[in-house]
Amino acid sequence: SVKEGEEGEWELSDVTRASAREGLTGAIRSLAELKGVKIEEESALTKAKTLEEKAYTASKVDSRTTTGRRPDAETTQIYARKAGNLVIQVVEAIQRGDDGSSKAAGAEDSLDLCDGNREFVTAETAKAIFASILGAEKSAVRKIRLSTKSFGVDAAEVAAQAFAACRDTLVDLDLSDVIAGRPEDEAMKSLKCLCDAVECLKLENLDLSDNALGEKGIRACATALTSQSTLKGIAFRNIGCSVAACKAIHDLLACRDTLRRIHLYNNMSDDEGAFSIAALIQETPCLEDFMMVSSRVKQEGGQRLAKAFIGKNLVSLDLHDNILGPETAGALVEALRSQQHLKHLNLSETCLEDDGVELIAGSLMASAPKLETIGLAANDITPDVCPNLVRCLANKPCLREIDLKENELGDRGALLLSCILPSKPNLEIVDLYQNEIGRAGATGITKSVLACKNLKKLDLNANYIPNDCVDEIVAAMKQAHPEVVCEFDENDEDMVDDDTDPQELQAYSEGFDEELARSFEKL
C-alpha cells in the first residue's frame, strides 16, 4: 500500500516493501534456476534487499516532476518496473560469475557510480559506496564520477571524507547531476558540502553539469571555483546558466592561467551572459577547447565572443544553436584565419546564411590545415556559396566529418562537394539530409564516397531523389559499404526537378573539378 510521506511525498509502507523484497528473492532464485545457476535463499534475499532499496530510492526521485508529483499509481508502476529490471541485471551478473564484490575502489584509479540507475544516496549507502576508499591506508583513486546519484547533506559529508582521503591523487571529479529530486534548500547545502570538500584537492578536471544551478548554485560551488588554481577543464552543461550565473563564473573561477577547456551547453545566458564569458576567455591564455551551445546568444554576444578568440590557439570551437548571424561570422574571420591547430568547428544552426558561410570559408582557406570535423547544418546555405565552401574544404586532408544537413545545396552544391570527397582518406561521415538534392547530386555524392574505406554514415534522406535512383544508391552502398545503412523513408520523389539538364550539371561539376586541379598545381 502507498502511504503519505512528508510534504505529500510518495512512499510505500514497511509491510509493502518487506513483501516486495520477499517476492524479489523468489524472482531472483527462479530466474537464476532458468539460467542454470543455483543461488541460496540467504544470498538471494541479500541481493533482493539491495536492489529493492535502489528501485525505491530511484522511484522517489522519479515521483517528483518540475510541476509537482506524479500520480502515486504511476510511481508505483515505475518502482515495480525498476525492481524487475534490476532482478534481470543481478541474475545476469551471477551468470557471468560476478557476485557484486568488485575490486576495492581505493585500490583502483577510478570510481564511477553512473550505472544508469538513479538513486537517492543516504549516509549509509554513501559509506558502502566509499568504504574501500575510506578504509584504505592510502588511496590511488585519480577519478571519481558521482553522476546520477542524488546526494543529501549526510551523504555529501561522507563523500567529502572520501575526497579528503584521495587528496594526493584525485585529479578528475565529476559532480554532474548529483542533486536531482532534492528540495532546493537541501540541494544547495549538499552541493556546497561537496564543493567545499574540493578545497584540499588539486584537480585538473571538474564537471558541474546537469545540476540546475543558476546563480545561487554557482555561488554554492564557490569554494571549488576559487580554490582550484590548476584546473585544465571545467563544464557547466545544462545548469540554468543565466546572465547573473555567467557573471558569477567569471568572478569566481581562479584557474585562468591553466584552463584549456570551457564547456557551456543548454543554458539561458543571452548576450549579457556571453559578455561575461568573453571576458573570461580573454583572461585564459591557454584556452583550446570552447563550447557555448544552445545558450540563446545572439549577434552582439557572438561578436564579443569572436573577438575574445583572437590570439587563442584553438583545437575545438562549438557555438552551434545560437542566433549569431552573418555579423558574428564577420567578427570570427580574424580569429579563424590564424588558427593552425583547429580540428573541430561547429557553427550549425547559427543563422549564418550565404554571406556568413562565405566569410567563414574565406577565413579557413589558408588556416586550420588539420581540420577533422566541420558543422554548418541548418544555415540556409544555397548553391551560390558552394564553390568557395568547397574550395575551402578541398585543402583539408584530415576531414572525417562533414555536416551540411538541412540546407539548400541542391544538385549543384552536391556535385561540387563530390569533387573533393575522394581525396579524403579519413572520411567517416557525410550528412546531407534535407538539401533539395536530386538524381545528379545524389549520384555524384554516392560515387565519390564508394572508395572511402572508413565511411560510417552517408545521409541523403529527405531529398528529391527518384525512386529508381534510390535503389541504385542503396545497391552501390551495400556492395561498397555493407555496414553503412542508407535510409530514404523521408525522400520526396514528387519534388524532382524535371527541368534540370544532366549534361549541363555534369559540365558544371567537371569545370569546377578542373579549376580545383589547376589551383593545386599553382600551390
Short mmCIF file of C-alpha atoms in Angstrom, two decimals:
data_model
loop_
_atom_site.label_atom_id
_atom_site.label_comp_id
_atom_site.label_asym_id
_atom_site.label_seq_id
_atom_site.Cartn_x
_atom_site.Cartn_y
_atom_site.Cartn_z
CA SER A 1 0.00 0.00 0.00
CA VAL A 2 1.05 3.59 -0.63
CA LYS A 3 1.30 5.88 2.35
CA GLU A 4 1.52 9.63 2.55
CA GLY A 5 5.10 10.81 3.27
CA GLU A 6 6.49 14.18 4.31
CA GLU A 7 5.08 17.06 2.29
CA GLY A 8 2.86 14.57 0.45
CA GLU A 9 5.78 12.54 -0.95
CA TRP A 10 5.21 9.10 -2.46
CA GLU A 11 6.15 6.34 -0.04
CA LEU A 12 5.44 2.64 0.45
CA SER A 13 4.65 1.14 3.84
CA ASP A 14 7.23 -1.06 5.56
CA VAL A 15 4.91 -4.03 5.16
CA THR A 16 4.60 -3.45 1.40
CA ARG A 17 8.35 -3.14 0.95
CA ALA A 18 9.02 -6.27 3.02
CA SER A 19 6.54 -8.15 0.88
CA ALA A 20 8.24 -6.82 -2.27
CA ARG A 21 11.65 -7.99 -1.04
CA GLU A 22 10.25 -11.45 -0.40
CA GLY A 23 8.82 -11.56 -3.92
CA LEU A 24 12.08 -10.32 -5.43
CA THR A 25 14.01 -13.02 -3.56
CA GLY A 26 11.85 -15.68 -5.20
CA ALA A 27 12.18 -13.98 -8.60
CA ILE A 28 15.97 -13.95 -8.37
CA ARG A 29 16.12 -17.65 -7.46
CA SER A 30 13.60 -18.69 -10.12
CA LEU A 31 15.25 -16.72 -12.93
CA ALA A 32 18.70 -17.93 -11.88
CA GLU A 33 17.44 -21.53 -11.98
CA LEU A 34 16.11 -20.98 -15.51
CA LYS A 35 19.58 -19.79 -16.45
CA GLY A 36 21.08 -22.95 -14.96
CA VAL A 37 22.52 -21.23 -11.89
CA LYS A 38 21.75 -22.16 -8.30
CA ILE A 39 21.62 -19.43 -5.66
CA GLU A 40 20.98 -19.91 -1.94
CA GLU A 41 17.95 -18.22 -0.39
CA GLU A 42 20.03 -16.14 2.04
CA SER A 43 22.21 -14.78 -0.79
CA ALA A 44 19.13 -14.06 -2.93
CA LEU A 45 17.50 -12.22 -0.02
CA THR A 46 20.58 -10.04 0.45
CA LYS A 47 20.58 -9.12 -3.21
CA ALA A 48 16.83 -8.53 -3.14
CA LYS A 49 17.19 -6.07 -0.26
CA THR A 50 19.87 -4.16 -2.14
CA LEU A 51 18.03 -3.94 -5.44
CA GLU A 52 14.71 -3.07 -3.74
CA GLU A 53 16.43 -0.17 -1.99
CA LYS A 54 17.81 1.01 -5.34
CA ALA A 55 14.42 0.74 -7.03
CA TYR A 56 12.72 2.54 -4.14
CA THR A 57 15.12 5.48 -3.94
CA ALA A 58 15.18 5.85 -7.73
CA SER A 59 11.36 5.87 -7.80
CA LYS A 60 11.25 8.56 -5.13
CA VAL A 61 13.36 10.72 -7.43
CA ASP A 62 11.10 9.96 -10.39
CA SER A 63 7.99 10.71 -8.33
CA ARG A 64 8.88 14.40 -8.39
CA THR A 65 8.44 16.41 -11.55
CA THR A 66 9.04 20.05 -12.36
CA THR A 67 5.35 20.74 -11.86
CA GLY A 68 4.79 18.72 -8.68
CA ARG A 69 4.16 14.99 -8.14
CA ARG A 70 3.35 12.07 -10.36
CA PRO A 71 0.18 10.13 -9.51
CA ASP A 72 1.03 7.54 -6.84
CA ALA A 73 -0.14 4.66 -9.02
CA GLU A 74 2.22 5.73 -11.81
CA THR A 75 5.18 5.96 -9.43
CA THR A 76 4.37 2.54 -8.00
CA GLN A 77 4.47 1.13 -11.53
CA ILE A 78 7.87 2.78 -12.05
CA TYR A 79 9.06 1.15 -8.80
CA ALA A 80 7.88 -2.29 -9.93
CA ARG A 81 9.43 -1.86 -13.38
CA LYS A 82 12.80 -0.75 -11.96
CA ALA A 83 12.85 -3.64 -9.50
CA GLY A 84 12.11 -6.10 -12.29
CA ASN A 85 14.91 -4.73 -14.46
CA LEU A 86 17.33 -4.92 -11.54
CA VAL A 87 16.41 -8.58 -10.94
CA ILE A 88 17.45 -9.32 -14.54
CA GLN A 89 20.73 -7.42 -14.08
CA VAL A 90 21.51 -9.26 -10.84
CA VAL A 91 20.92 -12.68 -12.37
CA GLU A 92 22.95 -11.82 -15.47
CA ALA A 93 25.81 -10.72 -13.19
CA ILE A 94 25.60 -14.02 -11.30
CA GLN A 95 25.64 -15.90 -14.61
CA ARG A 96 28.82 -14.04 -15.61
CA GLY A 97 30.41 -15.05 -12.31
CA ASP A 98 30.28 -11.50 -10.92
CA ASP A 99 28.98 -11.78 -7.38
CA GLY A 100 28.89 -8.00 -6.95
CA SER A 101 32.04 -7.76 -4.87
CA SER A 102 34.10 -5.62 -7.23
CA LYS A 103 37.66 -4.59 -6.56
CA ALA A 104 38.14 -2.11 -3.79
CA ALA A 105 37.70 1.39 -5.15
CA GLY A 106 40.69 2.54 -3.12
CA ALA A 107 42.88 0.04 -4.97
CA GLU A 108 41.78 1.23 -8.41
CA ASP A 109 42.42 4.52 -10.12
CA SER A 110 38.75 5.41 -10.66
CA LEU A 111 35.29 5.18 -9.09
CA ASP A 112 32.28 5.57 -11.40
CA LEU A 113 28.77 5.49 -9.91
CA CYS A 114 26.98 6.24 -13.19
CA ASP A 115 25.42 2.84 -13.87
CA GLY A 116 22.18 4.02 -15.49
CA ASN A 117 20.17 3.80 -12.26
CA ARG A 118 19.07 6.94 -10.42
CA GLU A 119 19.33 6.68 -6.65
CA PHE A 120 18.83 8.79 -3.56
CA VAL A 121 22.08 8.24 -1.69
CA THR A 122 21.76 8.08 2.08
CA ALA A 123 24.65 8.37 4.54
CA GLU A 124 24.55 4.60 5.00
CA THR A 125 24.64 3.99 1.24
CA ALA A 126 27.47 6.51 0.84
CA LYS A 127 29.55 4.72 3.47
CA ALA A 128 29.15 1.49 1.50
CA ILE A 129 30.00 3.24 -1.80
CA PHE A 130 33.18 4.82 -0.45
CA ALA A 131 34.10 2.02 2.00
CA SER A 132 37.18 0.93 0.07
CA ILE A 133 38.50 4.47 -0.20
CA LEU A 134 37.79 5.34 3.42
CA GLY A 135 39.19 2.03 4.64
CA ALA A 136 42.34 2.09 2.55
CA GLU A 137 45.61 3.12 4.15
CA LYS A 138 46.42 5.14 1.05
CA SER A 139 44.05 5.70 -1.88
CA ALA A 140 45.21 5.64 -5.51
CA VAL A 141 41.95 6.97 -6.96
CA ARG A 142 42.52 9.61 -9.63
CA LYS A 143 38.95 9.95 -10.96
CA ILE A 144 35.55 9.97 -9.22
CA ARG A 145 32.22 10.23 -11.04
CA LEU A 146 29.08 10.63 -8.90
CA SER A 147 26.68 11.42 -11.77
CA THR A 148 23.01 10.28 -11.48
CA LYS A 149 23.29 9.65 -7.73
CA SER A 150 21.39 12.25 -5.69
CA PHE A 151 23.24 13.21 -2.51
CA GLY A 152 21.59 14.56 0.62
CA VAL A 153 23.65 16.54 3.13
CA ASP A 154 24.52 13.48 5.24
CA ALA A 155 25.63 11.54 2.17
CA ALA A 156 27.59 14.56 0.88
CA GLU A 157 29.51 14.68 4.16
CA VAL A 158 30.59 11.06 3.65
CA ALA A 159 31.64 11.87 0.08
CA ALA A 160 33.66 14.80 1.44
CA GLN A 161 35.58 12.40 3.66
CA ALA A 162 36.32 10.24 0.63
CA PHE A 163 37.60 13.26 -1.32
CA ALA A 164 39.93 14.09 1.57
CA ALA A 165 41.24 10.51 1.57
CA CYS A 166 42.17 10.99 -2.11
CA ARG A 167 43.77 14.39 -1.70
CA ASP A 168 47.15 13.24 -3.02
CA THR A 169 45.83 11.50 -6.15
CA LEU A 170 42.37 12.76 -7.20
CA VAL A 171 42.58 14.98 -10.31
CA ASP A 172 39.29 14.35 -12.14
CA LEU A 173 35.97 14.94 -10.34
CA ASP A 174 32.54 14.63 -11.97
CA LEU A 175 29.80 16.18 -9.83
CA SER A 176 27.25 16.35 -12.63
CA ASP A 177 23.62 15.51 -11.79
CA VAL A 178 24.16 14.93 -8.05
CA ILE A 179 21.20 16.81 -6.50
CA ALA A 180 18.25 15.68 -8.66
CA GLY A 181 14.92 15.48 -6.89
CA ARG A 182 16.11 17.31 -3.77
CA PRO A 183 14.25 20.35 -2.38
CA GLU A 184 16.20 23.49 -3.34
CA ASP A 185 17.43 24.29 0.16
CA GLU A 186 18.73 20.76 0.73
CA ALA A 187 20.20 20.63 -2.80
CA MET A 188 22.20 23.82 -2.29
CA LYS A 189 23.51 22.61 1.10
CA SER A 190 24.55 19.26 -0.39
CA LEU A 191 26.24 20.93 -3.34
CA LYS A 192 28.08 23.35 -1.06
CA CYS A 193 29.26 20.47 1.11
CA LEU A 194 30.62 18.58 -1.91
CA CYS A 195 32.31 21.67 -3.36
CA ASP A 196 33.76 22.82 -0.05
CA ALA A 197 35.42 19.42 0.20
CA VAL A 198 37.24 20.10 -3.07
CA GLU A 199 39.43 22.73 -1.42
CA CYS A 200 42.04 20.18 -0.33
CA LEU A 201 42.42 18.78 -3.85
CA LYS A 202 44.49 19.73 -6.88
CA LEU A 203 42.05 18.98 -9.67
CA GLU A 204 42.65 19.06 -13.40
CA ASN A 205 39.02 18.48 -14.47
CA LEU A 206 35.74 19.43 -12.78
CA ASP A 207 32.22 18.79 -14.13
CA LEU A 208 29.27 20.59 -12.51
CA SER A 209 26.77 19.92 -15.31
CA ASP A 210 23.08 18.96 -15.02
CA ASN A 211 22.56 20.42 -11.57
CA ALA A 212 20.07 23.26 -12.25
CA LEU A 213 22.45 25.64 -10.51
CA GLY A 214 21.58 29.15 -11.59
CA GLU A 215 23.48 31.93 -9.83
CA LYS A 216 22.58 30.55 -6.41
CA GLY A 217 24.09 27.19 -7.33
CA ILE A 218 27.23 28.76 -8.77
CA ARG A 219 27.69 30.65 -5.51
CA ALA A 220 27.22 27.37 -3.60
CA CYS A 221 30.12 25.99 -5.67
CA ALA A 222 32.30 29.00 -4.86
CA THR A 223 34.97 27.09 -2.92
CA ALA A 224 35.52 24.65 -5.79
CA LEU A 225 35.85 27.51 -8.26
CA THR A 226 38.09 29.76 -6.18
CA SER A 227 40.36 27.11 -4.65
CA GLN A 228 41.36 25.22 -7.79
CA SER A 229 44.19 27.07 -9.47
CA THR A 230 45.40 24.17 -11.66
CA LEU A 231 42.18 23.22 -13.47
CA LYS A 232 42.54 22.37 -17.15
CA GLY A 233 38.88 21.69 -17.90
CA ILE A 234 35.52 22.73 -16.46
CA ALA A 235 31.96 22.03 -17.63
CA PHE A 236 28.68 23.84 -16.91
CA ARG A 237 26.27 21.99 -19.24
CA ASN A 238 22.56 22.35 -18.65
CA ILE A 239 22.77 24.23 -15.37
CA GLY A 240 20.42 27.15 -16.00
CA CYS A 241 23.37 29.46 -16.53
CA SER A 242 21.67 32.87 -16.54
CA VAL A 243 23.27 36.27 -17.09
CA ALA A 244 23.97 36.53 -13.36
CA ALA A 245 25.34 32.98 -13.24
CA CYS A 246 27.75 33.73 -16.10
CA LYS A 247 28.99 36.77 -14.22
CA ALA A 248 29.46 34.64 -11.10
CA ILE A 249 31.53 32.12 -13.09
CA HIS A 250 33.72 34.94 -14.39
CA ASP A 251 34.14 36.41 -10.92
CA LEU A 252 34.86 33.16 -9.08
CA LEU A 253 36.88 30.96 -11.44
CA ALA A 254 40.50 31.10 -10.28
CA CYS A 255 42.28 28.86 -12.79
CA ARG A 256 42.83 31.46 -15.53
CA ASP A 257 46.44 30.52 -16.34
CA THR A 258 45.91 26.75 -16.66
CA LEU A 259 42.38 26.45 -18.10
CA ARG A 260 42.24 24.80 -21.53
CA ARG A 261 38.62 23.67 -21.81
CA ILE A 262 35.36 25.53 -21.02
CA HIS A 263 32.05 23.84 -21.87
CA LEU A 264 28.65 25.52 -21.52
CA TYR A 265 25.56 23.90 -23.02
CA ASN A 266 21.78 24.34 -22.98
CA ASN A 267 21.72 27.45 -20.84
CA MET A 268 19.93 30.80 -20.92
CA SER A 269 22.95 33.08 -20.98
CA ASP A 270 21.84 35.53 -23.69
CA ASP A 271 24.17 38.28 -24.93
CA GLU A 272 24.93 39.70 -21.49
CA GLY A 273 25.99 36.29 -20.23
CA ALA A 274 28.19 35.91 -23.31
CA PHE A 275 29.85 39.23 -22.42
CA SER A 276 30.99 37.78 -19.07
CA ILE A 277 32.19 34.55 -20.66
CA ALA A 278 34.05 36.53 -23.36
CA ALA A 279 35.86 38.43 -20.61
CA LEU A 280 36.81 35.08 -19.05
CA ILE A 281 38.12 33.83 -22.40
CA GLN A 282 40.33 36.88 -22.77
CA GLU A 283 41.87 36.06 -19.39
CA THR A 284 42.63 32.39 -20.22
CA PRO A 285 45.77 32.36 -22.38
CA CYS A 286 45.87 28.55 -22.80
CA LEU A 287 42.25 28.05 -23.92
CA GLU A 288 42.00 25.48 -26.73
CA ASP A 289 38.54 23.88 -26.39
CA PHE A 290 35.46 26.11 -26.09
CA MET A 291 31.78 25.24 -26.23
CA MET A 292 28.85 27.60 -25.70
CA VAL A 293 25.94 25.76 -27.28
CA SER A 294 22.17 26.38 -27.17
CA SER A 295 22.73 29.35 -24.91
CA ARG A 296 20.48 31.99 -26.55
CA VAL A 297 23.50 34.01 -27.66
CA LYS A 298 22.73 36.49 -30.45
CA GLN A 299 24.75 38.85 -32.64
CA GLU A 300 26.21 41.16 -30.02
CA GLY A 301 27.20 38.34 -27.69
CA GLY A 302 28.56 36.33 -30.60
CA GLN A 303 30.71 39.21 -31.79
CA ARG A 304 32.11 39.73 -28.30
CA LEU A 305 32.99 36.04 -28.07
CA ALA A 306 34.57 36.13 -31.54
CA LYS A 307 36.89 38.99 -30.57
CA ALA A 308 37.92 37.13 -27.43
CA PHE A 309 39.14 34.19 -29.54
CA ILE A 310 41.71 36.34 -31.35
CA GLY A 311 45.17 35.15 -30.39
CA LYS A 312 43.99 31.82 -28.95
CA ASN A 313 45.32 28.54 -30.30
CA LEU A 314 42.03 26.69 -30.58
CA VAL A 315 41.65 22.97 -31.19
CA SER A 316 37.86 22.84 -30.88
CA LEU A 317 35.19 25.55 -31.19
CA ASP A 318 31.47 24.82 -30.87
CA LEU A 319 28.90 27.63 -30.95
CA HIS A 320 26.02 25.76 -32.57
CA ASP A 321 22.35 26.52 -31.96
CA ASN A 322 22.74 30.24 -31.27
CA ILE A 323 21.34 33.13 -33.33
CA LEU A 324 24.73 34.52 -34.33
CA GLY A 325 24.05 35.67 -37.91
CA PRO A 326 26.47 36.84 -40.62
CA GLU A 327 27.64 39.64 -38.31
CA THR A 328 29.27 37.15 -35.94
CA ALA A 329 30.83 35.34 -38.90
CA GLY A 330 32.48 38.61 -39.87
CA ALA A 331 33.83 39.01 -36.35
CA LEU A 332 35.14 35.40 -36.37
CA VAL A 333 37.23 35.96 -39.51
CA GLU A 334 40.25 37.43 -37.72
CA ALA A 335 40.24 34.69 -35.08
CA LEU A 336 39.83 31.80 -37.52
CA ARG A 337 42.34 32.91 -40.16
CA SER A 338 45.21 32.44 -37.66
CA GLN A 339 44.18 29.00 -36.35
CA GLN A 340 46.77 26.37 -37.22
CA HIS A 341 45.69 23.66 -34.75
CA LEU A 342 41.90 23.78 -35.14
CA LYS A 343 40.45 20.26 -35.55
CA HIS A 344 36.76 20.71 -34.77
CA LEU A 345 34.48 23.58 -35.80
CA ASN A 346 30.71 23.51 -35.26
CA LEU A 347 28.69 26.52 -36.39
CA SER A 348 25.50 24.63 -37.20
CA GLU A 349 22.15 26.33 -36.62
CA THR A 350 23.71 29.77 -36.21
CA CYS A 351 21.80 31.66 -38.95
CA LEU A 352 24.95 32.34 -40.97
CA GLU A 353 23.28 32.26 -44.41
CA ASP A 354 25.39 32.52 -47.56
CA ASP A 355 27.11 35.74 -46.51
CA GLY A 356 28.28 34.29 -43.21
CA VAL A 357 29.39 30.97 -44.71
CA GLU A 358 31.33 32.87 -47.39
CA LEU A 359 33.23 34.72 -44.65
CA ILE A 360 33.91 31.55 -42.65
CA ALA A 361 35.12 29.69 -45.75
CA GLY A 362 37.41 32.58 -46.69
CA SER A 363 38.93 32.73 -43.21
CA LEU A 364 39.67 28.98 -43.25
CA MET A 365 41.10 28.94 -46.77
CA ALA A 366 44.71 29.20 -45.58
CA SER A 367 44.25 28.07 -41.97
CA ALA A 368 43.13 25.01 -39.98
CA PRO A 369 45.15 22.50 -42.05
CA LYS A 370 44.35 19.75 -39.51
CA LEU A 371 40.57 20.28 -39.54
CA GLU A 372 38.79 16.97 -38.89
CA THR A 373 35.12 17.91 -38.39
CA ILE A 374 33.03 20.80 -39.65
CA GLY A 375 29.40 21.53 -38.86
CA LEU A 376 27.43 24.08 -40.89
CA ALA A 377 23.99 22.47 -40.72
CA ALA A 378 20.76 24.48 -40.92
CA ASN A 379 22.33 27.74 -42.08
CA ASP A 380 20.30 28.38 -45.26
CA ILE A 381 23.29 27.60 -47.48
CA THR A 382 22.48 27.77 -51.22
CA PRO A 383 24.47 26.67 -54.29
CA ASP A 384 25.76 30.25 -54.68
CA VAL A 385 28.27 29.92 -51.85
CA CYS A 386 29.23 26.29 -52.52
CA PRO A 387 32.20 27.00 -54.84
CA ASN A 388 34.07 28.89 -52.11
CA LEU A 389 32.97 26.49 -49.38
CA VAL A 390 34.22 23.50 -51.37
CA ARG A 391 37.48 25.28 -52.23
CA CYS A 392 37.98 25.78 -48.51
CA LEU A 393 37.32 22.11 -47.69
CA ALA A 394 39.45 20.89 -50.59
CA ASN A 395 42.70 21.61 -48.77
CA LYS A 396 41.65 19.91 -45.52
CA PRO A 397 43.11 16.40 -45.98
CA CYS A 398 42.25 15.24 -42.45
CA LEU A 399 38.48 15.75 -42.72
CA ARG A 400 36.47 12.97 -41.05
CA GLU A 401 33.02 14.54 -40.69
CA ILE A 402 31.12 16.99 -42.90
CA ASP A 403 27.73 18.06 -41.54
CA LEU A 404 25.74 20.16 -44.01
CA LYS A 405 22.24 18.84 -43.30
CA GLU A 406 19.12 20.99 -43.58
CA ASN A 407 20.47 23.45 -46.13
CA GLU A 408 19.64 24.13 -49.79
CA LEU A 409 22.71 22.83 -51.63
CA GLY A 410 20.70 21.28 -54.46
CA ASP A 411 22.32 19.25 -57.22
CA ARG A 412 24.89 21.93 -58.00
CA GLY A 413 26.16 22.16 -54.45
CA ALA A 414 26.21 18.38 -54.03
CA LEU A 415 28.12 17.89 -57.29
CA LEU A 416 30.75 20.44 -56.28
CA LEU A 417 31.18 18.69 -52.94
CA SER A 418 31.52 15.34 -54.70
CA CYS A 419 34.61 16.66 -56.49
CA ILE A 420 36.68 16.69 -53.29
CA LEU A 421 35.39 13.72 -51.26
CA PRO A 422 37.56 11.05 -52.95
CA SER A 423 40.64 12.91 -51.71
CA LYS A 424 39.63 12.50 -48.04
CA PRO A 425 41.09 9.14 -46.92
CA ASN A 426 39.83 9.53 -43.34
CA LEU A 427 36.25 10.47 -44.25
CA GLU A 428 33.69 8.83 -41.94
CA ILE A 429 30.51 10.94 -42.05
CA VAL A 430 28.82 12.93 -44.81
CA ASP A 431 25.47 14.34 -43.72
CA LEU A 432 23.43 15.94 -46.50
CA TYR A 433 19.99 15.26 -45.03
CA GLN A 434 17.27 17.56 -46.44
CA ASN A 435 19.21 19.55 -49.03
CA GLU A 436 16.94 19.62 -52.11
CA ILE A 437 19.26 17.18 -53.85
CA GLY A 438 18.03 15.27 -56.90
CA ARG A 439 19.33 12.46 -59.09
CA ALA A 440 22.54 14.11 -60.32
CA GLY A 441 23.72 15.35 -56.94
CA ALA A 442 22.85 12.15 -55.08
CA THR A 443 24.57 10.00 -57.72
CA GLY A 444 27.66 12.21 -57.67
CA ILE A 445 27.96 12.11 -53.88
CA THR A 446 27.45 8.35 -53.73
CA LYS A 447 30.10 7.63 -56.38
CA SER A 448 32.54 9.96 -54.62
CA VAL A 449 32.43 8.06 -51.30
CA LEU A 450 32.44 4.47 -52.58
CA ALA A 451 36.23 4.25 -52.21
CA CYS A 452 36.32 5.91 -48.76
CA LYS A 453 37.40 2.95 -46.64
CA ASN A 454 36.46 4.47 -43.27
CA LEU A 455 32.95 5.61 -44.18
CA LYS A 456 30.41 5.08 -41.38
CA LYS A 457 27.50 7.29 -42.44
CA LEU A 458 26.10 8.78 -45.63
CA ASP A 459 22.79 10.59 -45.13
CA LEU A 460 20.91 11.62 -48.27
CA ASN A 461 17.47 11.23 -46.72
CA ALA A 462 14.70 13.84 -47.08
CA ASN A 463 15.89 14.91 -50.53
CA TYR A 464 14.27 14.83 -54.00
CA ILE A 465 15.75 11.64 -55.44
CA PRO A 466 13.80 9.48 -57.95
CA ASN A 467 12.97 6.04 -56.58
CA ASP A 468 14.94 4.19 -59.25
CA CYS A 469 17.99 6.27 -58.30
CA VAL A 470 17.42 5.47 -54.62
CA ASP A 471 17.55 1.76 -55.48
CA GLU A 472 20.82 2.27 -57.36
CA ILE A 473 22.35 4.16 -54.42
CA VAL A 474 21.31 1.50 -51.91
CA ALA A 475 22.72 -1.27 -54.12
CA ALA A 476 26.03 0.54 -54.68
CA MET A 477 26.46 1.35 -50.98
CA LYS A 478 25.56 -2.19 -49.95
CA GLN A 479 28.30 -3.52 -52.14
CA ALA A 480 30.97 -0.97 -51.19
CA HIS A 481 29.99 -0.37 -47.56
CA PRO A 482 27.66 -3.13 -46.35
CA GLU A 483 27.84 -1.86 -42.75
CA VAL A 484 26.52 1.62 -43.69
CA VAL A 485 22.73 1.83 -43.56
CA CYS A 486 21.19 4.30 -46.03
CA GLU A 487 17.64 5.35 -45.17
CA PHE A 488 15.30 7.09 -47.59
CA ASP A 489 11.97 6.98 -45.73
CA GLU A 490 11.67 10.78 -45.92
CA ASN A 491 12.70 11.09 -49.55
CA ASP A 492 10.20 13.06 -51.67
CA GLU A 493 10.31 11.86 -55.27
CA ASP A 494 7.43 14.20 -56.16
CA MET A 495 9.72 17.21 -55.77
CA VAL A 496 12.09 16.06 -58.52
CA ASP A 497 13.01 18.92 -60.87
CA ASP A 498 12.36 17.55 -64.38
CA ASP A 499 13.81 20.71 -65.98
CA THR A 500 17.32 20.01 -64.74
CA ASP A 501 19.70 19.26 -67.61
CA PRO A 502 22.01 16.38 -66.55
CA GLN A 503 24.60 17.27 -69.18
CA GLU A 504 24.72 20.87 -68.01
CA LEU A 505 25.21 19.75 -64.40
CA GLN A 506 27.96 17.32 -65.41
CA ALA A 507 29.78 20.02 -67.36
CA TYR A 508 29.39 22.38 -64.39
CA SER A 509 30.99 19.95 -61.93
CA GLU A 510 33.74 18.89 -64.37
CA GLY A 511 34.65 22.51 -64.99
CA PHE A 512 34.90 23.14 -61.27
CA ASP A 513 36.97 19.99 -60.79
CA GLU A 514 39.43 21.14 -63.43
CA GLU A 515 39.62 24.57 -61.81
CA LEU A 516 40.44 22.97 -58.46
CA ALA A 517 43.17 20.88 -60.05
CA ARG A 518 44.75 23.99 -61.60
CA SER A 519 44.59 25.75 -58.24
CA PHE A 520 46.51 22.94 -56.53
CA GLU A 521 49.11 22.89 -59.29
CA LYS A 522 49.87 26.54 -58.53
CA LEU A 523 50.31 25.89 -54.79
#
